[in-house]
CSV table of C-alpha atoms in Angstrom, one decimal:
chain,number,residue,atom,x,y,z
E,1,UNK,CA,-6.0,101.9,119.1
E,2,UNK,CA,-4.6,102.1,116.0
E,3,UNK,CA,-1.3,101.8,117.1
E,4,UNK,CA,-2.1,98.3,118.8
E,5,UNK,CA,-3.2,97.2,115.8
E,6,UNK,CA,-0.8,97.7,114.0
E,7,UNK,CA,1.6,95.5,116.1
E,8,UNK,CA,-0.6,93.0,116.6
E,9,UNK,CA,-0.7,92.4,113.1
E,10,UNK,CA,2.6,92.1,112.9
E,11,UNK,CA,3.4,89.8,115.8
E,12,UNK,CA,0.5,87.9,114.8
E,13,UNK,CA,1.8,86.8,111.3
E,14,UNK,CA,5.3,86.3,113.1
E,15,UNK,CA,4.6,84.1,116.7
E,16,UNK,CA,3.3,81.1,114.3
E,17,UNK,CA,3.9,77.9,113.9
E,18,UNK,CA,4.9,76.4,117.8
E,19,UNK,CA,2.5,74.1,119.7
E,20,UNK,CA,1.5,74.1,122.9
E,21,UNK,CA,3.1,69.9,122.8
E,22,UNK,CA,6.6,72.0,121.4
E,23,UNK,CA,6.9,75.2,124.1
E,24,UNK,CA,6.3,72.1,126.9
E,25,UNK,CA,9.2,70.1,125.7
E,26,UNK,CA,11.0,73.3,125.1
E,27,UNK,CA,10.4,74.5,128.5
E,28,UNK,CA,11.4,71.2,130.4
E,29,UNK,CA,15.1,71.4,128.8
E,30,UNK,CA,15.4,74.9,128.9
E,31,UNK,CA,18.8,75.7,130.3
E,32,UNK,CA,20.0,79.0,131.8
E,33,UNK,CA,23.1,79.0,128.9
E,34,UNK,CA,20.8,78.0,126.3
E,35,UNK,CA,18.7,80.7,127.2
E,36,UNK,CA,21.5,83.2,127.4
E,37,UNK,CA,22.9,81.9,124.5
E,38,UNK,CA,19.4,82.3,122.3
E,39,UNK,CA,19.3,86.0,123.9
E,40,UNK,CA,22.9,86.6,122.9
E,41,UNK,CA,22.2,85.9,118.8
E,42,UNK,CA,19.7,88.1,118.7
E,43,UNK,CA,19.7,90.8,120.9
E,44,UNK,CA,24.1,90.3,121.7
E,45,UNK,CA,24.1,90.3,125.8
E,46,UNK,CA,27.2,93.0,125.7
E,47,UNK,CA,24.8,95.5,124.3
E,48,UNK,CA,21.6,94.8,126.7
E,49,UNK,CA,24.1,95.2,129.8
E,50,UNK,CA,25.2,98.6,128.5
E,51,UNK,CA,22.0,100.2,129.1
E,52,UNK,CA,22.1,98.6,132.9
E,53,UNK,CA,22.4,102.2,134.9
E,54,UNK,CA,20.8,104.2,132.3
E,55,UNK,CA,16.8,105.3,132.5
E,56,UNK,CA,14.7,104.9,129.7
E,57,UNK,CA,11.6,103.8,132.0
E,58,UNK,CA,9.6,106.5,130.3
E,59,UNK,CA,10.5,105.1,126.6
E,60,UNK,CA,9.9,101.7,127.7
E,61,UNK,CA,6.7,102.1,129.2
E,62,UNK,CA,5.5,103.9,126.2
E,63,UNK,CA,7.0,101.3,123.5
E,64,UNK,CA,5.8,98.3,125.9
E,65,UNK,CA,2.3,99.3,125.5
E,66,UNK,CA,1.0,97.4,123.0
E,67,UNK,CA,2.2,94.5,124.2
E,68,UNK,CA,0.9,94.8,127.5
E,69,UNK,CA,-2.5,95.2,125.8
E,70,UNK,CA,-2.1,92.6,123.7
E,71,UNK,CA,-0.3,90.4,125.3
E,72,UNK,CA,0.6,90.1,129.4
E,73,UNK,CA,-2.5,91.8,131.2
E,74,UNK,CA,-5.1,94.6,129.3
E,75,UNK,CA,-4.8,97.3,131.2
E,76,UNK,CA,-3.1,96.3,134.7
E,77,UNK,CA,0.9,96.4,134.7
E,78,UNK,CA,1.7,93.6,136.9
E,79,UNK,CA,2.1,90.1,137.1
E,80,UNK,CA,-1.1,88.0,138.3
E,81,UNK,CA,-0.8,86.7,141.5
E,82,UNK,CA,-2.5,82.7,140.8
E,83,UNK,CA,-1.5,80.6,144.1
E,84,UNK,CA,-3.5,77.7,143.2
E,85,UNK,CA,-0.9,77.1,140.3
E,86,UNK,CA,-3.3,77.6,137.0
E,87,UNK,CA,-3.0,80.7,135.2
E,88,UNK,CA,-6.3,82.8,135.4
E,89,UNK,CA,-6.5,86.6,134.5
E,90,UNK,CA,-8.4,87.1,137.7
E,91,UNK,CA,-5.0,86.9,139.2
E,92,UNK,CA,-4.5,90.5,138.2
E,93,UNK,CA,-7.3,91.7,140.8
E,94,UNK,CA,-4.8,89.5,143.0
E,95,UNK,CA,-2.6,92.9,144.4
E,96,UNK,CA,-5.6,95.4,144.3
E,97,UNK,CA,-7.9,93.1,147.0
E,98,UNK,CA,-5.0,93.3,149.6
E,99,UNK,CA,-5.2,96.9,149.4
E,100,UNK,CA,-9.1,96.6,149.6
E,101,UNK,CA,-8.5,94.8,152.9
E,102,UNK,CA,-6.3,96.7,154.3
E,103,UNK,CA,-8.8,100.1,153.2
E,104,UNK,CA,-11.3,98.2,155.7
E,105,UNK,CA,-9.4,97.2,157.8
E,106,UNK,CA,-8.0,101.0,159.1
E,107,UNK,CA,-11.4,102.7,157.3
E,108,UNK,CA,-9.1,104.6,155.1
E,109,UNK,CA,-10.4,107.9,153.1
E,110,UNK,CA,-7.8,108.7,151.2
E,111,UNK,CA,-5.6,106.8,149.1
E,112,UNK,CA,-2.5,107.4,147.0
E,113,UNK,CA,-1.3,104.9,144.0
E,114,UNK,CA,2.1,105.1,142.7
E,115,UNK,CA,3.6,103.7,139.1
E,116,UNK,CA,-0.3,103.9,138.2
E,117,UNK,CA,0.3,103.1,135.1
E,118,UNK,CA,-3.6,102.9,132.9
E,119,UNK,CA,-5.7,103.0,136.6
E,120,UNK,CA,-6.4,99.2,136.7
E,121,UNK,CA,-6.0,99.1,140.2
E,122,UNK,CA,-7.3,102.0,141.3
E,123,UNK,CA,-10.6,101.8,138.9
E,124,UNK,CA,-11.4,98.7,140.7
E,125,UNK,CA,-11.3,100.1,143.7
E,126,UNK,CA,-12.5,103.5,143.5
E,127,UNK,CA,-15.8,101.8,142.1
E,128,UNK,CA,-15.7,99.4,145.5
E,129,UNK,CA,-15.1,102.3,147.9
E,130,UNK,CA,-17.1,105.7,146.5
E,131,UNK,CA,-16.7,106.7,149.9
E,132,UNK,CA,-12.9,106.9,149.7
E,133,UNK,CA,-10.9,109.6,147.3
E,134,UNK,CA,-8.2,107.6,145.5
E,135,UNK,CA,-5.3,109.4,143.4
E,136,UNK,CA,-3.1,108.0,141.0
E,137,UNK,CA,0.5,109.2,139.7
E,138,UNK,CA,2.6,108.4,136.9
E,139,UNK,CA,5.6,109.1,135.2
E,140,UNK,CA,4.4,108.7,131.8
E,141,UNK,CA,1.8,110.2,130.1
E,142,UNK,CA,0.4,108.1,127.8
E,143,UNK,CA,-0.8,106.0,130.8
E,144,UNK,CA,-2.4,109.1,133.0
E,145,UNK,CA,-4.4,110.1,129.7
E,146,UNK,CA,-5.7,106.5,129.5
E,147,UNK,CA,-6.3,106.6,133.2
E,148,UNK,CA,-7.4,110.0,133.0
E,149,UNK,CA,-10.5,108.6,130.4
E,150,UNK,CA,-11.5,106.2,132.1
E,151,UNK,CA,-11.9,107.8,135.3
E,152,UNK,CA,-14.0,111.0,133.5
E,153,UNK,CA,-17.4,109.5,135.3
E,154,UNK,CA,-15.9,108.7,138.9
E,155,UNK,CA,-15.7,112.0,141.3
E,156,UNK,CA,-13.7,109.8,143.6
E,157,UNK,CA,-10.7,109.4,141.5
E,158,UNK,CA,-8.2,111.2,139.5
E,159,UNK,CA,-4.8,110.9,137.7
E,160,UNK,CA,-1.6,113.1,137.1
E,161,UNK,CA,2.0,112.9,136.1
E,162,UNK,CA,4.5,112.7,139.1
E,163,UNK,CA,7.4,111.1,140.4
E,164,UNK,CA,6.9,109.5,143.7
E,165,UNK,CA,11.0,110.9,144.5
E,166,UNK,CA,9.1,114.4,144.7
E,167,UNK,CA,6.0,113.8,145.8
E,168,UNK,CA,3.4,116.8,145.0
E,169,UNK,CA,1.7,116.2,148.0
E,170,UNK,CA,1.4,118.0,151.5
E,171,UNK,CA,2.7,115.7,155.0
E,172,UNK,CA,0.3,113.5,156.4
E,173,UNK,CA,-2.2,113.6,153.0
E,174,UNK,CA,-2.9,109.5,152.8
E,175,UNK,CA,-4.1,107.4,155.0
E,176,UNK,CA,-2.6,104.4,152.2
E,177,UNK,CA,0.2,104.5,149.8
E,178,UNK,CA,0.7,101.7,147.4
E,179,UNK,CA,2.7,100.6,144.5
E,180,UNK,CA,3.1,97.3,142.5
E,181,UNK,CA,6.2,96.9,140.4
E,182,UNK,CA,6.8,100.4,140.4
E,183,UNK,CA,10.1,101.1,143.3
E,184,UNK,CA,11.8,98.8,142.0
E,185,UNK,CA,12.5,101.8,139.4
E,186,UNK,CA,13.8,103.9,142.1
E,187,UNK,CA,17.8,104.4,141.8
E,188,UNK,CA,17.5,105.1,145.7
E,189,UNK,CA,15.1,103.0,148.0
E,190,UNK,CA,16.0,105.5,150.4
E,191,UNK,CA,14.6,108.7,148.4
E,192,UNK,CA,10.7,107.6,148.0
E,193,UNK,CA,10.8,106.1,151.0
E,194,UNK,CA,10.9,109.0,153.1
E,195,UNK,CA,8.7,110.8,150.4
E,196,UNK,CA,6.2,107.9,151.2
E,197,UNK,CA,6.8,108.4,155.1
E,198,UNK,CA,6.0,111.9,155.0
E,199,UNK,CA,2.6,112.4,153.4
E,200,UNK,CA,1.0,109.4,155.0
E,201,UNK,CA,-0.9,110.0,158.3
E,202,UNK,CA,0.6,108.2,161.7
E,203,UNK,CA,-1.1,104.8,161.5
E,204,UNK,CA,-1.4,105.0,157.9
E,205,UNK,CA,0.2,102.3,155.5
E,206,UNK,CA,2.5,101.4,152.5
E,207,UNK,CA,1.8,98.6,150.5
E,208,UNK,CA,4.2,97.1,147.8
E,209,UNK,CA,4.1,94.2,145.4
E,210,UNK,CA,7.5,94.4,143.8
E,211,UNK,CA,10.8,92.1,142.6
E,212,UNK,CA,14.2,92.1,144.9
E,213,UNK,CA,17.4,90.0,144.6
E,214,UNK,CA,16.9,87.6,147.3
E,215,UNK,CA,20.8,87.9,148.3
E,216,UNK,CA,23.8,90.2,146.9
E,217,UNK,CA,24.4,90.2,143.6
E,218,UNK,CA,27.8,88.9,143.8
E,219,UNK,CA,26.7,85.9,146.2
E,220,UNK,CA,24.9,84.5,142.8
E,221,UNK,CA,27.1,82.4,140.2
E,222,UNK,CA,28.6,84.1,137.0
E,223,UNK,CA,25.8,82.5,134.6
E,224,UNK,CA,22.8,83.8,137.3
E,225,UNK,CA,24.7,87.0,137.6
E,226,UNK,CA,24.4,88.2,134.3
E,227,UNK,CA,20.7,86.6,133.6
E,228,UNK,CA,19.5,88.3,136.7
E,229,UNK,CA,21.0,91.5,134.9
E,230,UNK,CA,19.5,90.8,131.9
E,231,UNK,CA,16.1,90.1,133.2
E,232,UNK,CA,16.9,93.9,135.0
E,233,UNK,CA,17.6,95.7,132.5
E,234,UNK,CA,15.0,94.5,130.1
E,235,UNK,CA,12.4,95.6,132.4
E,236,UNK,CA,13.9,99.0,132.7
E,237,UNK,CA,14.9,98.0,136.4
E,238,UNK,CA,17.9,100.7,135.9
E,239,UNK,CA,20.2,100.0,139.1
E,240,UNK,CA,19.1,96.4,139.4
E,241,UNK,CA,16.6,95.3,141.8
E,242,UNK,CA,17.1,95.8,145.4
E,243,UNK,CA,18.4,93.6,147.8
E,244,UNK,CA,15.6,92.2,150.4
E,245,UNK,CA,17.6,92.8,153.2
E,246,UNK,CA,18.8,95.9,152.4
E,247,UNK,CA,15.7,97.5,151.6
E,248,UNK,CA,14.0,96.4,155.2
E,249,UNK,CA,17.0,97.8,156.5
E,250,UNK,CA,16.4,101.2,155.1
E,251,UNK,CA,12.6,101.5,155.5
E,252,UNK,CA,12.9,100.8,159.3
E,253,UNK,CA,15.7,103.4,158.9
E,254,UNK,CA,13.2,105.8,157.8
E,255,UNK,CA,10.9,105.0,160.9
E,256,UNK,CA,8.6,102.3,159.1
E,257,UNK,CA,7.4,99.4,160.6
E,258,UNK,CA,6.8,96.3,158.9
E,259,UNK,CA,3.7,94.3,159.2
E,260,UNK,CA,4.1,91.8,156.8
E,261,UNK,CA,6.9,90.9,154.4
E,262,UNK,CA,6.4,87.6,152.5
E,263,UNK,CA,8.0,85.6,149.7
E,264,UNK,CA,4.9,85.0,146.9
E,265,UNK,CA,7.1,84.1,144.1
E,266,UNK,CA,5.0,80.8,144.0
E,267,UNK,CA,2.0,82.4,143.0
E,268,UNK,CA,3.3,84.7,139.8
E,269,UNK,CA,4.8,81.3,138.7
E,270,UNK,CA,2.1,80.5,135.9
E,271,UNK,CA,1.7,84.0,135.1
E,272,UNK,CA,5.6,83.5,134.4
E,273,UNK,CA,5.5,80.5,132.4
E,274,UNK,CA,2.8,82.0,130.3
E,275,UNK,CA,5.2,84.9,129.2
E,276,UNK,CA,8.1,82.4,128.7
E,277,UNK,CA,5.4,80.3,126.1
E,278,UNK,CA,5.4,83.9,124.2
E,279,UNK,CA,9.2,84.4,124.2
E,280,UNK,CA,9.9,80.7,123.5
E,281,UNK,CA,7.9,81.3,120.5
E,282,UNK,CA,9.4,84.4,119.6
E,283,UNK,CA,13.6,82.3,119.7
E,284,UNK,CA,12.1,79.9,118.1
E,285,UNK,CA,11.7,81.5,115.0
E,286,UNK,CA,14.6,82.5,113.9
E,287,UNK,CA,14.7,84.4,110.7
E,288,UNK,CA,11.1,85.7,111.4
E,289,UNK,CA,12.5,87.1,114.6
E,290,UNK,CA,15.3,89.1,112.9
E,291,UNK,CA,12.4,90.9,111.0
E,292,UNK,CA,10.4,91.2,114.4
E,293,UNK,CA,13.3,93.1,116.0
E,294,UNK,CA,13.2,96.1,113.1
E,295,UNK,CA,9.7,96.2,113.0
E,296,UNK,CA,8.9,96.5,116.3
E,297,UNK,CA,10.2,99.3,119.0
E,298,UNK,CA,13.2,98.4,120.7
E,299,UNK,CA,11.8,98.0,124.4
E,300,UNK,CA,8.9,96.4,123.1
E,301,UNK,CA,10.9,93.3,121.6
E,302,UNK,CA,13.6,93.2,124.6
E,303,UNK,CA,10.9,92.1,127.1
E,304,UNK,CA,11.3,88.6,125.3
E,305,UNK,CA,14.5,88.8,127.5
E,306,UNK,CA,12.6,88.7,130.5
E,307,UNK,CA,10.5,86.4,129.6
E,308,UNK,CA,12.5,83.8,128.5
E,309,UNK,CA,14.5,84.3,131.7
E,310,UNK,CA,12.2,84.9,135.0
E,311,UNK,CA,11.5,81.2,135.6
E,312,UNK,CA,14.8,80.5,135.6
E,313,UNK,CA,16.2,82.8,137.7
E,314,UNK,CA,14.2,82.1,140.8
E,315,UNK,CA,17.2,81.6,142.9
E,316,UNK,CA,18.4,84.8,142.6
E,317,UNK,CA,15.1,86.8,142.0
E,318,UNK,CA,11.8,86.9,144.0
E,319,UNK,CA,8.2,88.7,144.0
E,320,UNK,CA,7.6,90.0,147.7
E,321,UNK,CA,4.6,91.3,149.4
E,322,UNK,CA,5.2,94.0,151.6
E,323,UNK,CA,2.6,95.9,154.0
E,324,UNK,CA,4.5,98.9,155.9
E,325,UNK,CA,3.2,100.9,158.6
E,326,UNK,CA,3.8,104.7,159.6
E,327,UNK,CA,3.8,104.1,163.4
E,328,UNK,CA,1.1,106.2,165.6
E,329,UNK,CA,3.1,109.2,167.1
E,330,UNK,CA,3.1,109.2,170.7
């Protein structure tokens, strides 16, 4: 708690001084270069890119969390999913009620989260469906003791570190797997898919909310190549999100089939434009901003990158619902 504090003192006094009136104009001629070239003076593109390959998910994570909590969303770790256009933070219940659905519609009883992050999601829905035994797994462990606290007074629920590469779980264990913005982490699609496969039940289900490249890498311009990278790297996506096609292609490798796959990269769109408000103010500042970047933690101040950039690099990049099916054995 403390440690939030801290920050948001700090960021506070800095991300002053731009009206609402300003970040609209600045938004509306807001080009890609500009926007690369504001990221370039301050953070120097060259540099971000060297870290594309490398995994520091665990130090992001860790350094990100005060701004999540301040910030994007409280305690969930996703964007909000707001298809009437208006931003709302009931948005962030957006992911967790397709699962809910789907945990009705099959009567699931046991339910596995990935990437849990601080138990948002499965909180909400272990206090829906006492009935059901949810469990939640993370990498880092300043999230599953925050989970861990929260969950002290539900006997349906529980936390602990893992890695959904090596899952800790025996075959057929879950009736539904899911995981929002989490796989995108994986260096391999391949790896947790099968790990997925194997411990849910024939009929069960996987359930993703997650970014992919909507074509090749190398199909997009120069300019969209290297914001797309950006955008990546600043969100500890290591390898670079997945491409759509290729991905389907290796879950139905794996024996998955897919029951739905749709394009919902309409509906994060305010939740986007109210992150780019925050990093517009943050460039637009720009001697307060050079103090920002040394008093803040690294990962913390690079997600300003992505912010600045996601809106504009919907051609390349998408937000994706995806509900995935373990087909009945016969």
């Amino acid at each position: 708690m403390a440690f939030n504090k801290f920050f948001k003192d700090i960021i506070l006094k800095l991300l002053t001084g731009v009206s609402e009136t300003d970040y609209a104009t600045m938004a509306s001629q807001l080009t890609l270069e500009d926007a690369i070239a504001k990221i370039d003076s301050l953070f120097g593109c060259d540099l971000v890119l060297k870290e594309f390959n490398s995994d520091f998910t665990i130090p992001y994570y860790t350094q990100s969390e005060a701004g999540y909590q301040i910030y994007h969303s409280g305690d969930a770790m996703h964007m909000a999913l707001n298809p009437d256009g208006v931003f709302h933070p009931d948005g962030y219940y957006g992911q967790p009620r397709v699962v809910a659905e789907q945990i009705r519609q099959i009567d699931a009883k046991n339910v596995l989260e990935l990437g849990c992050g601080k138990g948002f999601n499965s909180l909400f829905l272990a206090e829906q469906y006492p009935e059901v035994n949810f469990t939640g797994i993370d990498l880092t462990p300043l999230h599953i003791k925050i989970a861990g606290r929260k969950a002290n007074k539900l006997s349906n629920l529980s936390f602990e570190e893992g890695n959904f590469n090596q899952l800790n779980f025996a075959d057929q264990s879950f009736d539904i797997v899911f995981g929002f913005e989490c796989l995108c982490h994986a260096p391999q699609a391949q790896i947790p898919l099968a790990e997925i496969f194997r411990v849910l039940r024939p009929g069960g289900q996987l359930i993703v909310f997650d970014g992919y490249r909507k074509i090749e890498l190398e199909q997009f311009s120069k300019l969209l190549q290297t914001a797309s990278q950006l955008v990546e790297v600043s969100m500890a996506v290591r390898h670079g999100f997945s491409e759509i096609d290729d991905w389907q292609k290796i879950a139905q490798s794996i024996g998955f089939r897919f029951q739905a796959l749709e394009d919902i990269s309409s509906a994060i769109k305010p939740c986007l434009s109210r992150l780019q408000k925050l990093s517009l103010q943050i460039f637009s500042l720009p001697w307060k901003l050079k103090i920002l970047t040394y008093l803040l933690p690294k990962y913390l101040v690079r997600n300003a990158i992505a912010g600045l950039l996601l809106p504009l690099t919907e051609d390349a990049l998408g937000y994706y619902k995806i509900i995935l099916e373990r087909p009945l054995e016969t």
